mmCIF file of C-alpha atoms in Angstrom:
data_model
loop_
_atom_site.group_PDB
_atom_site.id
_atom_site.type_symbol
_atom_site.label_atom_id
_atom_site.label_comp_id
_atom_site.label_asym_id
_atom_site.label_seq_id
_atom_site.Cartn_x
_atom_site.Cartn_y
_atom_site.Cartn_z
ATOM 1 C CA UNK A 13 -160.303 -190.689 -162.016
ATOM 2 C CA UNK A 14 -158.125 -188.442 -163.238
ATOM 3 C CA UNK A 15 -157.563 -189.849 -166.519
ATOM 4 C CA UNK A 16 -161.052 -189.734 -167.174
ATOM 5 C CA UNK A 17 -161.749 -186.112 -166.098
ATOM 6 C CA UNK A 18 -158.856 -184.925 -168.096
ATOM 7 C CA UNK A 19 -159.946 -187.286 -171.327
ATOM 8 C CA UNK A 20 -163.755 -185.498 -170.616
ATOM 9 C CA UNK A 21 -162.314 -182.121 -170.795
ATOM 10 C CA UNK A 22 -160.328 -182.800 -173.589
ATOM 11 C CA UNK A 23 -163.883 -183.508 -175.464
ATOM 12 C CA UNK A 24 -165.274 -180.446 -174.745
ATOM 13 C CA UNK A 25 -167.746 -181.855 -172.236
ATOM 14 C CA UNK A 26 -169.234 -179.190 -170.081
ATOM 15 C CA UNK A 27 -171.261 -180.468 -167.755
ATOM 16 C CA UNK A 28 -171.320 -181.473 -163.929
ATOM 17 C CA UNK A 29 -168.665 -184.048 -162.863
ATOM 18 C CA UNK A 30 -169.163 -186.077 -159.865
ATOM 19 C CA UNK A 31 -165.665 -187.832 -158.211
ATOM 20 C CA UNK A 32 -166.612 -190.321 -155.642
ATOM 21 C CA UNK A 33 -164.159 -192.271 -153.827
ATOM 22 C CA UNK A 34 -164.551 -193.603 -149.795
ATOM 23 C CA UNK A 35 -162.429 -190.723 -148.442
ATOM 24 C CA UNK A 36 -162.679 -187.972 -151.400
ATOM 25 C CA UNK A 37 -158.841 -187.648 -151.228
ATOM 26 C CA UNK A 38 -156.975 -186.352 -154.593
ATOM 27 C CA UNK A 39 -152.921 -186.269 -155.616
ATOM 28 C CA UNK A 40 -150.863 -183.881 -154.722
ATOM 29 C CA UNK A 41 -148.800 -182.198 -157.331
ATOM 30 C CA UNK A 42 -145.484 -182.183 -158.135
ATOM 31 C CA UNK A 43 -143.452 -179.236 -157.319
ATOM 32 C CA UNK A 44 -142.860 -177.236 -160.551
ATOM 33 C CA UNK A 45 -138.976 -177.735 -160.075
ATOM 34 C CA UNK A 46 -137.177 -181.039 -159.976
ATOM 35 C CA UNK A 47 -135.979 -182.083 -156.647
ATOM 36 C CA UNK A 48 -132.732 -183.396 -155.971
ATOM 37 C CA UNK A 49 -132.732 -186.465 -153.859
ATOM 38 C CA UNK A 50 -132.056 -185.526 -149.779
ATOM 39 C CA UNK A 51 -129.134 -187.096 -148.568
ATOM 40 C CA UNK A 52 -130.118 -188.268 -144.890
ATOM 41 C CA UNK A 53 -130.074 -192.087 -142.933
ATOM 42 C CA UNK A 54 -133.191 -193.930 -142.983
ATOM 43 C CA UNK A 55 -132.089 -196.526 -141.158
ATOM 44 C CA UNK A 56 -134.423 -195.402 -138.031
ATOM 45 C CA UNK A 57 -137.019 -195.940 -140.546
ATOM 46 C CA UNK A 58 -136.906 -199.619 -140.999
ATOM 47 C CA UNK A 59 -137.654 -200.292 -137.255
ATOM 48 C CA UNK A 60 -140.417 -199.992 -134.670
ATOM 49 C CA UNK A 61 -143.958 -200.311 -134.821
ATOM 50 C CA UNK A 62 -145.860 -198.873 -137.568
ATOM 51 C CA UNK A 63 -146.868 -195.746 -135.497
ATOM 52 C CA UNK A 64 -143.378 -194.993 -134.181
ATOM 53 C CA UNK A 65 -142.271 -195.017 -137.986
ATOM 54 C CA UNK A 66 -145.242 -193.209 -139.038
ATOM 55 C CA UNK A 67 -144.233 -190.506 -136.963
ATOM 56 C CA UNK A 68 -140.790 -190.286 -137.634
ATOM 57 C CA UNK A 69 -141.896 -189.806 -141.327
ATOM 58 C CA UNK A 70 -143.962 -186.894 -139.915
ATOM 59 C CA UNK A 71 -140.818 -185.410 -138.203
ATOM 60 C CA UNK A 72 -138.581 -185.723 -141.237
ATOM 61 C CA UNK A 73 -141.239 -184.179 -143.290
ATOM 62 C CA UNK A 74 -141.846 -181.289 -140.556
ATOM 63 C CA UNK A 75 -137.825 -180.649 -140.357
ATOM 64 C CA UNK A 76 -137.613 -179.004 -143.727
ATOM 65 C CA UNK A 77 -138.048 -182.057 -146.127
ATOM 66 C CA UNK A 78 -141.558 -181.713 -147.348
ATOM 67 C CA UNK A 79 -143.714 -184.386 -148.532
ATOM 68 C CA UNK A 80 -142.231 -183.889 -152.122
ATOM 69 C CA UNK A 81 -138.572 -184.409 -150.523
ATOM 70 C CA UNK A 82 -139.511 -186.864 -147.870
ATOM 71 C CA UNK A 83 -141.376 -189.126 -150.974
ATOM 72 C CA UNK A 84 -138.169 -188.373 -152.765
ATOM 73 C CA UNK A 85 -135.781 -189.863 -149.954
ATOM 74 C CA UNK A 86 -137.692 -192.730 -149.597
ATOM 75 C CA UNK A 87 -138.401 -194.067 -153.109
ATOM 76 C CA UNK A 88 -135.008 -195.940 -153.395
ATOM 77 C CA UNK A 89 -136.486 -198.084 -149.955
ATOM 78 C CA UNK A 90 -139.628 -198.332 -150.750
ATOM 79 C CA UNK A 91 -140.040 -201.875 -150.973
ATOM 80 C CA UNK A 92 -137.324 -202.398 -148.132
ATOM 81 C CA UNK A 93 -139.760 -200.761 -145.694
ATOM 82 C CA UNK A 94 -142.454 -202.934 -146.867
ATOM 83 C CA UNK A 95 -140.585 -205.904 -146.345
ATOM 84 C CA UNK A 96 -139.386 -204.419 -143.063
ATOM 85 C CA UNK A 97 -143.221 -204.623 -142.160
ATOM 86 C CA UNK A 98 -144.440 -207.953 -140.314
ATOM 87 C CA UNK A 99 -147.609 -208.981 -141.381
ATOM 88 C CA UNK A 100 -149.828 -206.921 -139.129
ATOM 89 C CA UNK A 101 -148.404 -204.292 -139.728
ATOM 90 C CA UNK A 102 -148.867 -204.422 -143.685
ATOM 91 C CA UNK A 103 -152.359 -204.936 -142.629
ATOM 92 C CA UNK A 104 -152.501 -202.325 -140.414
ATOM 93 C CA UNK A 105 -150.830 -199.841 -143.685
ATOM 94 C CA UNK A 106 -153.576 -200.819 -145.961
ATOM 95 C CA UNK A 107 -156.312 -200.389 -143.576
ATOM 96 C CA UNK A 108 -155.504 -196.749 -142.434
ATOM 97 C CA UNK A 109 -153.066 -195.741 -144.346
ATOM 98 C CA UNK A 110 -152.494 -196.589 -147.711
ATOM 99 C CA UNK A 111 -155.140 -193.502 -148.897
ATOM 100 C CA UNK A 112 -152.581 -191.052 -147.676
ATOM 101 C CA UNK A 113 -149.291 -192.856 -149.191
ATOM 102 C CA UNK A 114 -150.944 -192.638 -152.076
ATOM 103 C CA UNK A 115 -151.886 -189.263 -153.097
ATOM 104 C CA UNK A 116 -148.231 -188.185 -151.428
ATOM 105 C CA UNK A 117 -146.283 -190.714 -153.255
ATOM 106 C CA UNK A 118 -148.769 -190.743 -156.990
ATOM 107 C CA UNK A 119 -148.317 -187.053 -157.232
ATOM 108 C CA UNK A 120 -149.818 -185.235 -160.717
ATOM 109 C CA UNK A 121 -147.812 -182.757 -162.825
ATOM 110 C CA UNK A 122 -148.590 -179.042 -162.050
ATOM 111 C CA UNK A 123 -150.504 -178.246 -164.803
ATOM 112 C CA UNK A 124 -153.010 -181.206 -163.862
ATOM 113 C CA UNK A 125 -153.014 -180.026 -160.692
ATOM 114 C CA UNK A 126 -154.361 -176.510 -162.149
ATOM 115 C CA UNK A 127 -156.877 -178.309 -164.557
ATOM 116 C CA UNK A 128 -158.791 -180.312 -161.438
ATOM 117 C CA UNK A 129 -158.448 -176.604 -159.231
ATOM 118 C CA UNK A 130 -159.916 -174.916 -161.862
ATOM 119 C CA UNK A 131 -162.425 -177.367 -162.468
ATOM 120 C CA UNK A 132 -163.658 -177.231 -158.924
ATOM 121 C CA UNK A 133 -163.600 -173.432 -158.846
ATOM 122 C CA UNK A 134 -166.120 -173.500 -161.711
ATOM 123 C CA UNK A 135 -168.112 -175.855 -160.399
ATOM 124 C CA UNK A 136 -168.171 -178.280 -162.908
ATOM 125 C CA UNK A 137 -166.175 -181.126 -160.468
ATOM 126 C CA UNK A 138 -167.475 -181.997 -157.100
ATOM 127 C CA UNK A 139 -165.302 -184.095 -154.843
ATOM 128 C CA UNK A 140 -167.386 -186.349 -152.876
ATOM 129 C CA UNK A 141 -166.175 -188.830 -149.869
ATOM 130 C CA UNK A 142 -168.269 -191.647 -149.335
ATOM 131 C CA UNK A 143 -169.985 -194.783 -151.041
ATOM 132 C CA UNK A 144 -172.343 -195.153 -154.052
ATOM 133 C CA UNK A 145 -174.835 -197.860 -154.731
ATOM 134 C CA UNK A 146 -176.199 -198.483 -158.549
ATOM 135 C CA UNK A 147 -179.656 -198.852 -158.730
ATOM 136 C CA UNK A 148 -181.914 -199.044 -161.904
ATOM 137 C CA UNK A 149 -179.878 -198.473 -165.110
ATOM 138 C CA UNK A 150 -180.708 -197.465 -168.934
ATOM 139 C CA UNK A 151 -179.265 -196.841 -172.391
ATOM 140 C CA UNK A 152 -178.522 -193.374 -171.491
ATOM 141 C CA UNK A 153 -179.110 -192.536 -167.744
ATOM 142 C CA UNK A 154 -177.838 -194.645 -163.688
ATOM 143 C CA UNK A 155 -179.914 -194.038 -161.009
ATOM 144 C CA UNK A 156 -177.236 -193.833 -157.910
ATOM 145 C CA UNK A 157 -177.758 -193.453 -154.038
ATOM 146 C CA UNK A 158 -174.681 -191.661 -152.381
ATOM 147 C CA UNK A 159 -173.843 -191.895 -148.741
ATOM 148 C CA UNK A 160 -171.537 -189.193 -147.752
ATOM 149 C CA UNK A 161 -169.012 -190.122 -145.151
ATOM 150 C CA UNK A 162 -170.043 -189.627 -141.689
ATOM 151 C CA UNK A 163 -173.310 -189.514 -142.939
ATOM 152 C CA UNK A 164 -176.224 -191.987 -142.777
ATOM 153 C CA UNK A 165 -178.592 -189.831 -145.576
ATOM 154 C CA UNK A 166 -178.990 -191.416 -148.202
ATOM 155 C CA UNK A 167 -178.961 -188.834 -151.516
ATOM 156 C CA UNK A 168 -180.613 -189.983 -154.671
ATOM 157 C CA UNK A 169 -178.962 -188.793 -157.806
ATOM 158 C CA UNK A 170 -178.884 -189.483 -162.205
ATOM 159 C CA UNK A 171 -176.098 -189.872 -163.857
ATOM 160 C CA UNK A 172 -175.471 -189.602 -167.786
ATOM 161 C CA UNK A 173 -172.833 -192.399 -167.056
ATOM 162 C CA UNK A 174 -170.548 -193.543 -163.878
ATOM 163 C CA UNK A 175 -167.474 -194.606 -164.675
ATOM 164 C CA UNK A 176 -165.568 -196.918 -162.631
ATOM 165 C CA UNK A 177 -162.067 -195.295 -162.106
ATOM 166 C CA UNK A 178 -160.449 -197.949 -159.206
ATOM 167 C CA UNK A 179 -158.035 -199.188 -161.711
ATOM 168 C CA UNK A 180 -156.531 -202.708 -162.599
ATOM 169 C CA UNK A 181 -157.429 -205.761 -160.218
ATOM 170 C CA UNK A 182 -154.359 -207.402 -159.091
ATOM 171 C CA UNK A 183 -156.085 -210.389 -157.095
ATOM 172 C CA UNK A 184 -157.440 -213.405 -158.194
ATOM 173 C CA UNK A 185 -160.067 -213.775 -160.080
ATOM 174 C CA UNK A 186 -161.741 -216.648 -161.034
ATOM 175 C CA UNK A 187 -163.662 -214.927 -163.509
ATOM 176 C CA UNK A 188 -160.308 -214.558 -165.717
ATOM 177 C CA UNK A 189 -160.231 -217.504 -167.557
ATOM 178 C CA UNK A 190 -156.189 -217.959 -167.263
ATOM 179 C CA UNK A 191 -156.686 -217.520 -163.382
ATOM 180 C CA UNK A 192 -159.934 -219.839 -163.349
ATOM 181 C CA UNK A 193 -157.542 -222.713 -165.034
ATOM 182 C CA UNK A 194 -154.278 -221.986 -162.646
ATOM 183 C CA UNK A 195 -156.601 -222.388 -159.596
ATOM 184 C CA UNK A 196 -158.228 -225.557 -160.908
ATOM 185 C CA UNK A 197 -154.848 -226.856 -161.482
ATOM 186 C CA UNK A 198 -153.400 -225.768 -158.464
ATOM 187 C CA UNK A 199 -151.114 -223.314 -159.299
ATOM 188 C CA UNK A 200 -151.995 -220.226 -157.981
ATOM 189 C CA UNK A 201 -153.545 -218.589 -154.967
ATOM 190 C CA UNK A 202 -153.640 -215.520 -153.332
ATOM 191 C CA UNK A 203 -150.853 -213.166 -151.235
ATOM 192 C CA UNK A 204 -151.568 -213.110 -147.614
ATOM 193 C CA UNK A 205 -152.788 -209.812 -148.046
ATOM 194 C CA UNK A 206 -155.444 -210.484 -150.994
ATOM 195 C CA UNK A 207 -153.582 -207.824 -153.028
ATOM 196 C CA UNK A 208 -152.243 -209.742 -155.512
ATOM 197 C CA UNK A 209 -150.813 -213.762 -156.513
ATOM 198 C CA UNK A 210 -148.882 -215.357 -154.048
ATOM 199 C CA UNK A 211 -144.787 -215.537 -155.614
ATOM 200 C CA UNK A 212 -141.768 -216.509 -153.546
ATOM 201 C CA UNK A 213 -138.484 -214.201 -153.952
ATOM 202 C CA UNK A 214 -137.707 -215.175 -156.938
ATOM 203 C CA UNK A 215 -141.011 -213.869 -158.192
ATOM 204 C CA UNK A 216 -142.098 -217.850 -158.961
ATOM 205 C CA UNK A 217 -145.833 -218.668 -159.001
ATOM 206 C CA UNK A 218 -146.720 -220.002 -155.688
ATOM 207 C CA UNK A 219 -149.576 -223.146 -155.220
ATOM 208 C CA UNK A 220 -152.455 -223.879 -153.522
ATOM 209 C CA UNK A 221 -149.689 -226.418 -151.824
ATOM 210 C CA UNK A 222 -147.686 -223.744 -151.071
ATOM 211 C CA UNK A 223 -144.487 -224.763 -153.581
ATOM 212 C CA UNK A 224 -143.133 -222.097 -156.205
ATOM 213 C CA UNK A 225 -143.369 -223.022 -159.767
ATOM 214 C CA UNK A 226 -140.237 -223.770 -161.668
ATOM 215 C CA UNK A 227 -141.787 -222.819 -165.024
ATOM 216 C CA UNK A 228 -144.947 -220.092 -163.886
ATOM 217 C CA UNK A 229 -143.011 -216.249 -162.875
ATOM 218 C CA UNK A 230 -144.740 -213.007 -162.536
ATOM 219 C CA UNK A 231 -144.439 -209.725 -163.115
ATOM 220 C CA UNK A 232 -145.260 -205.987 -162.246
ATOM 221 C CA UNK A 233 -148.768 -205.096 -160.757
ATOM 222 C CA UNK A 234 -149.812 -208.679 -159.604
ATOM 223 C CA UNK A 235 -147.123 -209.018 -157.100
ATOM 224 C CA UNK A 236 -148.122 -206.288 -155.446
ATOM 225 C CA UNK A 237 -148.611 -207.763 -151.796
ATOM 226 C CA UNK A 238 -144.823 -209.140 -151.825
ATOM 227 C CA UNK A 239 -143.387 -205.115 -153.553
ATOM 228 C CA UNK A 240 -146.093 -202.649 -152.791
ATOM 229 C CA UNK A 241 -144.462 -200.452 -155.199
ATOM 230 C CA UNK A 242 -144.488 -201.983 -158.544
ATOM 231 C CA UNK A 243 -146.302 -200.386 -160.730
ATOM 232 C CA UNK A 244 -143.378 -197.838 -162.243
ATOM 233 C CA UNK A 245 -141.931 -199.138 -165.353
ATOM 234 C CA UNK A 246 -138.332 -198.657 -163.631
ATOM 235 C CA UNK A 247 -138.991 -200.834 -160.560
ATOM 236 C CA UNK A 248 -140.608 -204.086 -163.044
ATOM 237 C CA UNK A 249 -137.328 -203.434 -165.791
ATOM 238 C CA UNK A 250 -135.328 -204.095 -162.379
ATOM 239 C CA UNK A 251 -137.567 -206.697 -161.013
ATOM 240 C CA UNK A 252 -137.491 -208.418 -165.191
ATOM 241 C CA UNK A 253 -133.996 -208.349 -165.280
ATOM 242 C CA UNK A 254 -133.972 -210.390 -161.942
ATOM 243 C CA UNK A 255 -135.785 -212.794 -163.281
ATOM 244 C CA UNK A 256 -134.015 -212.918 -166.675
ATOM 245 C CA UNK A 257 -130.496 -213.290 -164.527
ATOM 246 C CA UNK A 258 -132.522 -216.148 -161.782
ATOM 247 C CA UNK A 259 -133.278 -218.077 -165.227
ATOM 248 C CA UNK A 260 -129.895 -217.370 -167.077
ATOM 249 C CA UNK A 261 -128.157 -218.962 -164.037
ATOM 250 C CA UNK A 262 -130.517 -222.103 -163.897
ATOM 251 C CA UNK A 263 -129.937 -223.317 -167.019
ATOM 252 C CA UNK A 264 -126.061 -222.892 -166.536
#
């Protein structure tokens, strides 16, 4: 969404924007100086029920850390404490609190911070929390119904255009022709968590018959139910070069 509004001010366009998402949440910023990474344990964070964790994040942050610094301690374990997470209780994350990870974790750069804040104190951006529903569509104008959150009045709006800002789909999709094939032949099915394709730890394809592939390996956003957190160029160079090494040492 934010690529969008920037690229629209960058045109010159003027007129009203409308940001719709199911909780109206936006990043936070980045603090305008770097911050050094907090020396501290985590190891009370890798235990417990999601709650208990939850708030021990909370205390951390509360004891002087900040979100910026807490964010900043945790992004070397990031994918530890996801795999530290039984299966419920990745389920539990998405469901309630993957929002708020988010806009903590995907923070902007100051000065996009000021553009959106100055955006809204125009006027021109409204931040809306709830659902939309397309109804009839031209050449140049979408009729939409929003829903506000916590609200069962139903608003009837036009739109020049709506753009759809949720970003890439990780998860199967048939419609894909490469994923249509791999399903027909058997070679690929969904994570556990529908969030992405199904690989074992050494980031193989896994089956419809549950077997990893010794030719079929993925990378970056798709194995996103197995690393929540891999959609940083750092994290897939690491998670390449694991591969690379895995097939280096196979044909030894």
């Amino acid at each position: 969404m934010i690529d969008v509004l920037l690229s629209l001010l960058e045109q010159g366009h003027e007129g009203p924007i409308v940001a719709l998402s199911r909780r109206g949440l936006v990043p936070h910023r980045h603090p305008a100086a770097p911050i050094p990474t907090p020396e501290a344990d985590t190891s009370d964070l890798f235990t417990g029920s999601l709650s208990q964790r939850t708030n021990r994040f909370r205390a951390r942050q509360r004891a002087g850390l900040g979100w910026p610094g807490l964010m900043q301690l945790l992004r070397p374990h990031n994918n530890e404490l996801w795999h530290a997470l039984d299966l419920d209780q990745r389920k539990r994350f998405l469901r309630h609190l993957r929002p708020w990870w988010d806009i903590h974790r995907h923070r902007v750069a100051p000065q996009i911070g000021e553009q959106i804040d100055a955006a809204k104190a125009r006027g021109q951006l409204s931040i809306v929390s709830g659902r939309v529903e397309i109804g009839q569509t031209t050449d140049d104008r979408v009729e939409v119904t929003i829903v506000r959150r916590g609200s069962d009045v139903r608003e009837k709006r036009s739109f020049d255009r709506v753009v759809d800002c949720r970003g890439p789909r990780n998860e199967v999709d048939v419609q894909v022709p490469l994923h249509a094939q791999l399903v027909k032949d058997g070679k690929l099915r969904p994570d556990p968590l529908n969030q992405g394709l199904d690989v074992a730890v050494d980031e193989a394809l896994i089956g419809r018959d549950g077997a990893p592939s010794d030719r079929l390996y993925v990378l970056g956003p798709p194995t996103r139910g197995r690393y929540t957190e891999i959609v940083a160029i750092p994290d897939i160079r690491l998670q390449a070069a694991d591969v690379a090494n895995g097939l280096i040492a196979a044909l030894r």
